[in-house]
Amino acid sequence: MSPVLLFSIVVVYFIVLLVVAWYTGRNSSNESFFIGNRNSNWMLVAFGMIGTSLSGVTFVSVPGDVAKNSFSYFQVTIGYLIGYLVIAFVLLPLYYRLKLTSIYNYLETRFGVASYKTGASFFILSRTLGATARLYLVVNILQEAIMNQFGIPFWVTTLVILLMILLYTFEGGVKTIVYTDTLQTTCMLLGLVLCTAYILHSMDISMGESINRMSQQGMTRIFFGDPDSKLFFLKQILGGAFITITMTGMDQEMMQKNISVKTLKDAQKNVVTLSLILMVVLLLFLFLGGLLYLYAEQLNVDVKGDKLFPNLALNHMPAYMSIIFIVALISALFPSADGAITALTSSYCIDILGINRKAGLDEKQKKSTRQRVHLVFTFIFLLFVLVFKWISSASMIGVILTVASYTYGPLLGLFSFGILTNRRANDKAVPVIAVVAPLVCLLLDTYQATLLGDFKIGLELLLINGLLMFTGLWIFSKPAEKTLL
């Protein structure tokens, strides 16, 4: 496949995004940048959030992981559904009642300024690490498929892509992202369906026959019953539920799109619709993964993990399928990166700098501050992608879930303590507890063989982290005189 043609496709795709950004970003304000003026259409938000929830990691890593872990990821997906229901009927009513621009304002109302800053800081850390890990995976594929042919170094490729994202999010923010994510999700899902259909047609087998062949090779197993295994179904389902609650319901990037919807009822419809569609889409990704391994076996191609899908699509399929793959891949790339940079900009400006609280700042000064912060986070993304390039990993989805277990645990503990109890935590102790809890988890994870024998800690590490945070808050708290938020 000609790298010049692939590069041209990427450029055309970006131009389309710029046109959408120009149209939606006209006459934008800080309010439209942060929460879309609370006027977003719930159906567009729900559909666009599929792309944000999946990302390039899902597009490449989930299919690539099938040979190693079968369809066990669907256990996590069942947990996602449970988590989304908690978000829809527990967290969203709270956020709408308080009319939040940043969801971390809740922590200030409930506990105090230190808790508020701690929650926002852990979100910034979590989203920066998670988004740059996702970005690295897709940029690395584009680098190997296209840019290496031109002799362009990896850091230049990363910088150019980040500048592209900066250009179309700089003015419109969430208002623009709601529309660009819808476009990109459409392209990604079309790519998924077309790639699946092509392989079935190329191998001349039906869906039923392909599932039968996958089953014979042990790839279709979903539920695992060994309690000591990381893949034990209760661990995976619980882990998936709490990952969704934290990585979506307590994440400013994901929730700023939800709270940009006109009413609570529409926001709830958005989340429930998203959860159901996501289950179907992830099952299709797993099915595609099995197909890819069958296809690779037929072609005598020995490639596994994250490299499987890109290798087959770019080297063993017709040119038009390579183009479809690249378009789908970059469609998976941009929603996970553009929303992250926008949300991080919003959180830092509102939560850390407090620009909405400073009476002396007019709209022009606020906008100038916001734009400078936006530029700084773009540079930070560049640095972290280069770090992930240096680290490298055969399966980035494992890296992302592990990072989430450490960084989102304190958020889980904070929000849970605030919602489930009426006790008043010691606000000054919150930052210390939030650091200690992940460190204890790190020690537990590092020495789990010595401490736990054959029992393997998996996704439940996030739950353990949250429980440690919750326990620490309880110890350094006192009963409230009356029920709080």
Tab-separated table of C-alpha atoms in Angstrom, residues 100-469:
chain	number	residue	atom	x	y	z
A	100	LEU	CA	-21.706	21.618	38.053
A	101	THR	CA	-19.311	22.798	35.357
A	102	SER	CA	-16.563	20.658	36.863
A	103	ILE	CA	-17.744	17.514	38.653
A	104	TYR	CA	-14.977	17.993	41.234
A	105	ASN	CA	-16.820	21.024	42.611
A	106	TYR	CA	-18.911	18.408	44.427
A	107	LEU	CA	-15.880	17.455	46.519
A	108	GLU	CA	-15.435	21.043	47.653
A	109	THR	CA	-19.091	21.293	48.606
A	110	ARG	CA	-18.911	18.011	50.493
A	111	PHE	CA	-15.444	18.143	52.108
A	112	GLY	CA	-13.466	21.300	51.367
A	113	VAL	CA	-10.896	22.906	49.111
A	114	ALA	CA	-8.099	20.358	49.684
A	115	SER	CA	-10.397	17.473	48.700
A	116	TYR	CA	-11.545	19.414	45.658
A	117	LYS	CA	-7.979	20.055	44.509
A	118	THR	CA	-7.010	16.443	45.236
A	119	GLY	CA	-9.860	15.058	43.125
A	120	ALA	CA	-9.064	17.370	40.222
A	121	SER	CA	-5.337	16.589	40.455
A	122	PHE	CA	-5.911	12.832	40.341
A	123	PHE	CA	-8.196	13.276	37.341
A	124	ILE	CA	-5.495	15.297	35.562
A	125	LEU	CA	-2.893	12.627	36.321
A	126	SER	CA	-5.208	9.740	35.380
A	127	ARG	CA	-6.474	11.203	32.139
A	128	THR	CA	-3.024	12.372	31.055
A	129	LEU	CA	-1.530	8.898	31.494
A	130	GLY	CA	-4.494	7.058	29.984
A	131	ALA	CA	-4.970	9.340	26.992
A	132	THR	CA	-1.287	9.473	26.095
A	133	ALA	CA	-1.023	5.666	26.302
A	134	ARG	CA	-3.925	5.398	23.841
A	135	LEU	CA	-2.427	8.079	21.636
A	136	TYR	CA	0.964	6.371	21.593
A	137	LEU	CA	-0.467	3.104	20.278
A	138	VAL	CA	-2.166	4.666	17.257
A	139	VAL	CA	0.660	7.092	16.473
A	140	ASN	CA	3.104	4.188	16.558
A	141	ILE	CA	1.018	2.299	13.975
A	142	LEU	CA	0.824	5.363	11.723
A	143	GLN	CA	4.567	5.831	12.152
A	144	GLU	CA	5.359	2.290	11.025
A	145	ALA	CA	2.780	2.266	8.239
A	146	ILE	CA	3.404	5.711	6.749
A	147	MET	CA	5.938	8.056	8.290
A	148	ASN	CA	8.920	5.695	8.377
A	149	GLN	CA	8.709	5.555	4.593
A	150	PHE	CA	9.382	9.307	4.470
A	151	GLY	CA	12.155	9.201	7.080
A	152	ILE	CA	10.110	11.315	9.510
A	153	PRO	CA	11.000	10.619	13.180
A	154	PHE	CA	8.389	9.467	15.682
A	155	TRP	CA	8.450	12.667	17.741
A	156	VAL	CA	7.672	14.788	14.668
A	157	THR	CA	4.709	12.549	13.785
A	158	THR	CA	3.378	12.878	17.333
A	159	LEU	CA	3.846	16.652	17.348
A	160	VAL	CA	2.034	17.099	14.018
A	161	ILE	CA	-0.935	14.979	15.149
A	162	LEU	CA	-1.183	16.900	18.421
A	163	LEU	CA	-1.080	20.201	16.541
A	164	MET	CA	-3.924	18.903	14.349
A	165	ILE	CA	-5.970	18.140	17.446
A	166	LEU	CA	-5.087	21.521	18.951
A	167	LEU	CA	-6.253	23.342	15.821
A	168	TYR	CA	-9.762	21.915	15.732
A	169	THR	CA	-10.414	22.032	19.508
A	170	PHE	CA	-8.786	25.389	20.271
A	171	GLU	CA	-11.941	27.485	19.945
A	172	GLY	CA	-15.020	25.279	20.175
A	173	GLY	CA	-14.014	22.805	22.899
A	174	VAL	CA	-16.879	20.520	23.938
A	175	LYS	CA	-19.267	22.214	21.502
A	176	THR	CA	-17.013	21.114	18.611
A	177	ILE	CA	-16.099	17.712	20.042
A	178	VAL	CA	-19.740	16.582	20.280
A	179	TYR	CA	-19.932	16.827	16.457
A	180	THR	CA	-16.434	15.665	15.530
A	181	ASP	CA	-16.782	12.627	17.816
A	182	THR	CA	-20.040	11.710	16.059
A	183	LEU	CA	-18.308	11.832	12.672
A	184	GLN	CA	-15.325	9.849	13.907
A	185	THR	CA	-17.390	7.195	15.686
A	186	THR	CA	-19.297	6.638	12.438
A	187	CYS	CA	-16.053	6.099	10.517
A	188	MET	CA	-14.643	3.781	13.200
A	189	LEU	CA	-17.724	1.561	13.387
A	190	LEU	CA	-17.982	1.394	9.598
A	191	GLY	CA	-14.348	0.286	9.510
A	192	LEU	CA	-15.068	-2.422	12.104
A	193	VAL	CA	-18.047	-3.798	10.152
A	194	LEU	CA	-16.330	-3.630	6.747
A	195	CYS	CA	-13.167	-5.353	7.999
A	196	THR	CA	-15.263	-8.119	9.537
A	197	ALA	CA	-17.282	-8.563	6.349
A	198	TYR	CA	-14.151	-8.597	4.180
A	199	ILE	CA	-12.465	-11.384	6.166
A	200	LEU	CA	-15.628	-13.519	6.180
A	201	HIS	CA	-15.922	-13.064	2.419
A	202	SER	CA	-12.217	-13.621	1.780
A	203	MET	CA	-12.185	-16.855	3.796
A	204	ASP	CA	-15.534	-17.895	2.269
A	205	ILE	CA	-17.044	-18.866	5.618
A	206	SER	CA	-20.241	-17.937	7.419
A	207	MET	CA	-20.379	-16.268	10.810
A	208	GLY	CA	-21.573	-19.496	12.404
A	209	GLU	CA	-18.775	-21.531	10.839
A	210	SER	CA	-16.163	-18.992	11.910
A	211	ILE	CA	-17.424	-19.100	15.517
A	212	ASN	CA	-17.250	-22.890	15.419
A	213	ARG	CA	-13.630	-22.778	14.244
A	214	MET	CA	-12.752	-20.194	16.918
A	215	SER	CA	-14.391	-22.397	19.530
A	216	GLN	CA	-12.308	-25.390	18.468
A	217	GLN	CA	-9.192	-23.309	19.136
A	218	GLY	CA	-10.497	-22.139	22.530
A	219	MET	CA	-10.933	-18.510	21.525
A	220	THR	CA	-14.653	-18.066	22.285
A	221	ARG	CA	-14.561	-18.828	26.001
A	222	ILE	CA	-16.135	-15.967	27.939
A	223	PHE	CA	-16.489	-16.996	31.586
A	224	PHE	CA	-13.584	-18.218	33.710
A	225	GLY	CA	-14.320	-20.007	36.993
A	226	ASP	CA	-10.926	-20.226	38.735
A	227	PRO	CA	-11.053	-17.779	41.706
A	228	ASP	CA	-7.239	-17.555	41.776
A	229	SER	CA	-7.041	-16.404	38.135
A	230	LYS	CA	-7.021	-12.756	37.075
A	231	LEU	CA	-9.740	-13.748	34.592
A	232	PHE	CA	-12.171	-15.051	37.256
A	233	PHE	CA	-15.588	-13.777	36.178
A	234	LEU	CA	-16.472	-12.025	39.457
A	235	LYS	CA	-13.160	-10.138	39.421
A	236	GLN	CA	-13.656	-9.103	35.798
A	237	ILE	CA	-17.295	-8.038	36.202
A	238	LEU	CA	-16.650	-6.114	39.431
A	239	GLY	CA	-13.519	-4.589	37.934
A	240	GLY	CA	-15.406	-3.532	34.799
A	241	ALA	CA	-18.184	-1.944	36.866
A	242	PHE	CA	-15.843	0.107	39.018
A	243	ILE	CA	-13.615	1.031	36.067
A	244	THR	CA	-16.684	2.496	34.356
A	245	ILE	CA	-17.877	4.291	37.483
A	246	THR	CA	-14.463	5.907	37.940
A	247	MET	CA	-13.138	6.298	34.377
A	248	THR	CA	-16.486	7.653	33.141
A	249	GLY	CA	-18.630	8.773	36.073
A	250	MET	CA	-15.787	10.430	37.999
A	251	ASP	CA	-13.897	11.632	34.951
A	252	GLN	CA	-14.311	15.228	33.811
A	253	GLU	CA	-13.669	14.389	30.143
A	254	MET	CA	-16.528	11.913	29.938
A	255	MET	CA	-18.933	13.714	32.240
A	256	GLN	CA	-18.498	17.178	30.722
A	257	LYS	CA	-20.182	15.763	27.609
A	258	ASN	CA	-23.024	14.340	29.677
A	259	ILE	CA	-23.609	17.527	31.636
A	260	SER	CA	-23.586	19.466	28.345
A	261	VAL	CA	-26.944	17.785	27.556
A	262	LYS	CA	-30.075	19.893	28.132
A	263	THR	CA	-31.811	17.860	30.865
A	264	LEU	CA	-31.030	15.112	33.371
A	265	LYS	CA	-33.524	12.774	31.695
A	266	ASP	CA	-31.783	13.187	28.341
A	267	ALA	CA	-28.368	12.670	29.953
A	268	GLN	CA	-29.627	9.435	31.522
A	269	LYS	CA	-30.969	8.250	28.164
A	270	ASN	CA	-27.565	9.052	26.721
A	271	VAL	CA	-25.692	6.892	29.256
A	272	VAL	CA	-28.075	3.904	29.084
A	273	THR	CA	-28.064	3.965	25.271
A	274	LEU	CA	-24.283	4.186	25.238
A	275	SER	CA	-23.935	1.181	27.572
A	276	LEU	CA	-26.141	-1.084	25.444
A	277	ILE	CA	-24.505	-0.133	22.145
A	278	LEU	CA	-21.069	-0.525	23.690
A	279	MET	CA	-21.776	-4.140	24.672
A	280	VAL	CA	-22.688	-5.023	21.088
A	281	VAL	CA	-19.701	-3.173	19.627
A	282	LEU	CA	-17.185	-4.768	22.006
A	283	LEU	CA	-18.576	-8.234	21.273
A	284	LEU	CA	-18.066	-7.505	17.574
A	285	PHE	CA	-14.465	-6.442	18.290
A	286	LEU	CA	-13.865	-9.767	20.038
A	287	PHE	CA	-15.414	-11.638	17.121
A	288	LEU	CA	-13.174	-9.681	14.732
A	289	GLY	CA	-10.176	-10.663	16.862
A	290	GLY	CA	-10.994	-14.349	16.446
A	291	LEU	CA	-11.467	-13.823	12.704
A	292	LEU	CA	-8.113	-12.080	12.411
A	293	TYR	CA	-6.329	-15.033	14.001
A	294	LEU	CA	-8.128	-17.478	11.698
A	295	TYR	CA	-7.197	-15.293	8.721
A	296	ALA	CA	-3.565	-15.042	9.857
A	297	GLU	CA	-3.422	-18.812	10.256
A	298	GLN	CA	-4.744	-19.291	6.715
A	299	LEU	CA	-2.078	-16.904	5.362
A	300	ASN	CA	0.687	-18.432	7.539
A	301	VAL	CA	1.298	-15.060	9.173
A	302	ASP	CA	2.779	-15.384	12.670
A	303	VAL	CA	1.800	-12.094	14.323
A	304	LYS	CA	0.015	-11.612	17.654
A	305	GLY	CA	-1.092	-8.911	20.053
A	306	ASP	CA	-1.338	-5.242	19.078
A	307	LYS	CA	0.541	-5.821	15.812
A	308	LEU	CA	-1.962	-8.398	14.436
A	309	PHE	CA	-4.681	-6.138	13.001
A	310	PRO	CA	-2.348	-3.465	11.533
A	311	ASN	CA	-0.089	-6.094	9.942
A	312	LEU	CA	-2.950	-7.931	8.236
A	313	ALA	CA	-4.813	-4.793	7.165
A	314	LEU	CA	-1.797	-3.016	5.704
A	315	ASN	CA	0.192	-5.942	4.307
A	316	HIS	CA	-2.232	-8.742	3.497
A	317	MET	CA	-5.425	-7.020	2.368
A	318	PRO	CA	-6.292	-5.010	-0.795
A	319	ALA	CA	-5.498	-1.294	-0.955
A	320	TYR	CA	-9.085	-0.232	-0.310
A	321	MET	CA	-9.142	-2.248	2.913
A	322	SER	CA	-5.874	-0.616	4.016
A	323	ILE	CA	-7.503	2.778	3.489
A	324	ILE	CA	-10.584	1.724	5.459
A	325	PHE	CA	-8.344	0.522	8.289
A	326	ILE	CA	-6.341	3.769	8.416
A	327	VAL	CA	-9.497	5.930	8.382
A	328	ALA	CA	-11.058	3.796	11.128
A	329	LEU	CA	-7.840	3.882	13.140
A	330	ILE	CA	-7.436	7.650	13.083
A	331	SER	CA	-11.174	7.915	13.806
A	332	ALA	CA	-10.440	5.917	16.945
A	333	LEU	CA	-7.386	8.070	17.694
A	334	PHE	CA	-8.852	11.570	17.667
A	335	PRO	CA	-11.887	11.141	20.007
A	336	SER	CA	-9.700	9.755	22.796
A	337	ALA	CA	-7.141	12.552	22.456
A	338	ASP	CA	-9.189	15.646	21.587
A	339	GLY	CA	-11.636	15.162	24.446
A	340	ALA	CA	-8.813	14.477	26.888
A	341	ILE	CA	-6.898	17.657	26.082
A	342	THR	CA	-10.102	19.704	26.216
A	343	ALA	CA	-11.187	18.165	29.532
A	344	LEU	CA	-7.744	18.590	31.078
A	345	THR	CA	-7.741	22.228	29.986
A	346	SER	CA	-11.199	22.703	31.510
A	347	SER	CA	-10.306	20.997	34.789
A	348	TYR	CA	-7.017	22.834	35.238
A	349	CYS	CA	-8.583	26.226	34.468
A	350	ILE	CA	-11.669	25.733	36.626
A	351	ASP	CA	-10.403	23.489	39.424
A	352	ILE	CA	-6.750	24.392	39.874
A	353	LEU	CA	-6.545	27.999	38.616
A	354	GLY	CA	-10.143	28.825	39.581
A	355	ILE	CA	-10.710	31.248	36.705
A	356	ASN	CA	-14.480	31.233	37.260
A	357	ARG	CA	-13.961	32.396	40.853
A	358	LYS	CA	-11.701	35.356	40.134
A	359	ALA	CA	-13.935	38.395	39.977
A	360	GLY	CA	-11.241	40.548	38.363
A	361	LEU	CA	-11.009	38.411	35.206
A	362	ASP	CA	-13.171	39.319	32.208
A	363	GLU	CA	-14.125	36.867	29.434
A	364	LYS	CA	-11.188	37.880	27.271
A	365	GLN	CA	-8.661	37.224	30.058
A	366	LYS	CA	-10.293	33.889	30.878
A	367	LYS	CA	-10.125	32.864	27.231
A	368	SER	CA	-6.459	33.839	27.015
A	369	THR	CA	-5.657	31.782	30.124
A	370	ARG	CA	-7.615	28.828	28.776
A	371	GLN	CA	-5.752	28.916	25.464
A	372	ARG	CA	-2.340	29.020	27.170
A	373	VAL	CA	-3.278	26.023	29.322
A	374	HIS	CA	-4.492	24.217	26.199
A	375	LEU	CA	-1.083	24.716	24.602
A	376	VAL	CA	0.754	23.492	27.699
A	377	PHE	CA	-1.268	20.271	27.853
A	378	THR	CA	-0.551	19.642	24.182
A	379	PHE	CA	3.161	19.810	24.983
A	380	ILE	CA	2.695	17.532	28.029
A	381	PHE	CA	0.956	14.989	25.792
A	382	LEU	CA	3.947	15.043	23.461
A	383	LEU	CA	6.322	14.272	26.342
A	384	PHE	CA	4.230	11.401	27.718
A	385	VAL	CA	3.755	9.770	24.308
A	386	LEU	CA	7.524	9.777	23.917
A	387	VAL	CA	7.833	8.143	27.355
A	388	PHE	CA	5.407	5.375	26.316
A	389	LYS	CA	7.409	4.926	23.117
A	390	TRP	CA	10.478	4.372	25.274
A	391	ILE	CA	8.641	1.921	27.576
A	392	SER	CA	6.708	0.067	24.824
A	393	SER	CA	4.366	-2.865	25.536
A	394	ALA	CA	2.910	-5.815	23.638
A	395	SER	CA	-0.619	-4.964	24.825
A	396	MET	CA	-1.428	-1.359	25.742
A	397	ILE	CA	-4.904	-2.188	27.038
A	398	GLY	CA	-3.290	-4.000	29.977
A	399	VAL	CA	-1.089	-0.972	30.690
A	400	ILE	CA	-4.059	1.403	30.640
A	401	LEU	CA	-6.212	-0.713	32.969
A	402	THR	CA	-3.287	-1.109	35.390
A	403	VAL	CA	-2.621	2.642	35.447
A	404	ALA	CA	-6.342	3.274	36.018
A	405	SER	CA	-6.343	0.952	39.037
A	406	TYR	CA	-3.766	3.171	40.763
A	407	THR	CA	-4.839	6.651	39.720
A	408	TYR	CA	-8.643	6.372	39.823
A	409	GLY	CA	-8.776	4.554	43.189
A	410	PRO	CA	-8.593	7.743	45.282
A	411	LEU	CA	-11.422	9.274	43.216
A	412	LEU	CA	-13.541	6.181	43.797
A	413	GLY	CA	-12.926	6.409	47.548
A	414	LEU	CA	-13.635	10.138	47.714
A	415	PHE	CA	-16.900	10.119	45.784
A	416	SER	CA	-18.115	6.915	47.496
A	417	PHE	CA	-17.432	8.323	50.954
A	418	GLY	CA	-19.234	11.542	50.083
A	419	ILE	CA	-22.299	9.831	48.636
A	420	LEU	CA	-22.646	6.825	50.969
A	421	THR	CA	-21.940	8.488	54.326
A	422	ASN	CA	-22.840	11.719	56.081
A	423	ARG	CA	-19.531	11.925	57.955
A	424	ARG	CA	-17.264	14.940	57.626
A	425	ALA	CA	-13.745	13.970	56.535
A	426	ASN	CA	-10.665	15.880	57.661
A	427	ASP	CA	-10.091	17.949	54.535
A	428	LYS	CA	-6.384	18.519	55.234
A	429	ALA	CA	-5.743	14.772	55.545
A	430	VAL	CA	-7.351	13.929	52.183
A	431	PRO	CA	-4.280	14.600	49.965
A	432	VAL	CA	-2.089	12.406	52.202
A	433	ILE	CA	-4.579	9.518	52.217
A	434	ALA	CA	-4.931	9.830	48.429
A	435	VAL	CA	-1.177	9.267	48.033
A	436	VAL	CA	-0.843	6.529	50.652
A	437	ALA	CA	-3.669	4.329	49.289
A	438	PRO	CA	-2.093	3.779	45.814
A	439	LEU	CA	1.338	3.205	47.416
A	440	VAL	CA	-0.116	0.435	49.616
A	441	CYS	CA	-1.691	-1.069	46.472
A	442	LEU	CA	1.670	-0.944	44.727
A	443	LEU	CA	3.278	-2.890	47.565
A	444	LEU	CA	0.411	-5.392	47.575
A	445	ASP	CA	0.649	-5.882	43.815
A	446	THR	CA	4.438	-6.187	43.875
A	447	TYR	CA	4.524	-8.795	46.665
A	448	GLN	CA	1.214	-10.528	45.998
A	449	ALA	CA	2.891	-13.898	45.348
A	450	THR	CA	4.421	-13.798	48.836
A	451	LEU	CA	1.317	-12.446	50.555
A	452	LEU	CA	-1.440	-14.250	48.650
A	453	GLY	CA	0.140	-17.382	47.198
A	454	ASP	CA	-1.585	-18.535	43.998
A	455	PHE	CA	-4.280	-15.851	44.186
A	456	LYS	CA	-3.757	-13.269	41.428
A	457	ILE	CA	-5.002	-9.701	41.788
A	458	GLY	CA	-6.540	-8.374	38.586
A	459	LEU	CA	-8.889	-5.479	37.927
A	460	GLU	CA	-10.109	-5.611	41.525
A	461	LEU	CA	-6.966	-3.654	42.452
A	462	LEU	CA	-9.014	-0.542	41.676
A	463	LEU	CA	-11.655	-1.616	44.200
A	464	ILE	CA	-8.985	-2.337	46.826
A	465	ASN	CA	-7.480	1.101	46.206
A	466	GLY	CA	-10.878	2.737	46.598
A	467	LEU	CA	-11.581	0.812	49.806
A	468	LEU	CA	-8.244	1.900	51.282
A	469	MET	CA	-9.091	5.509	50.445
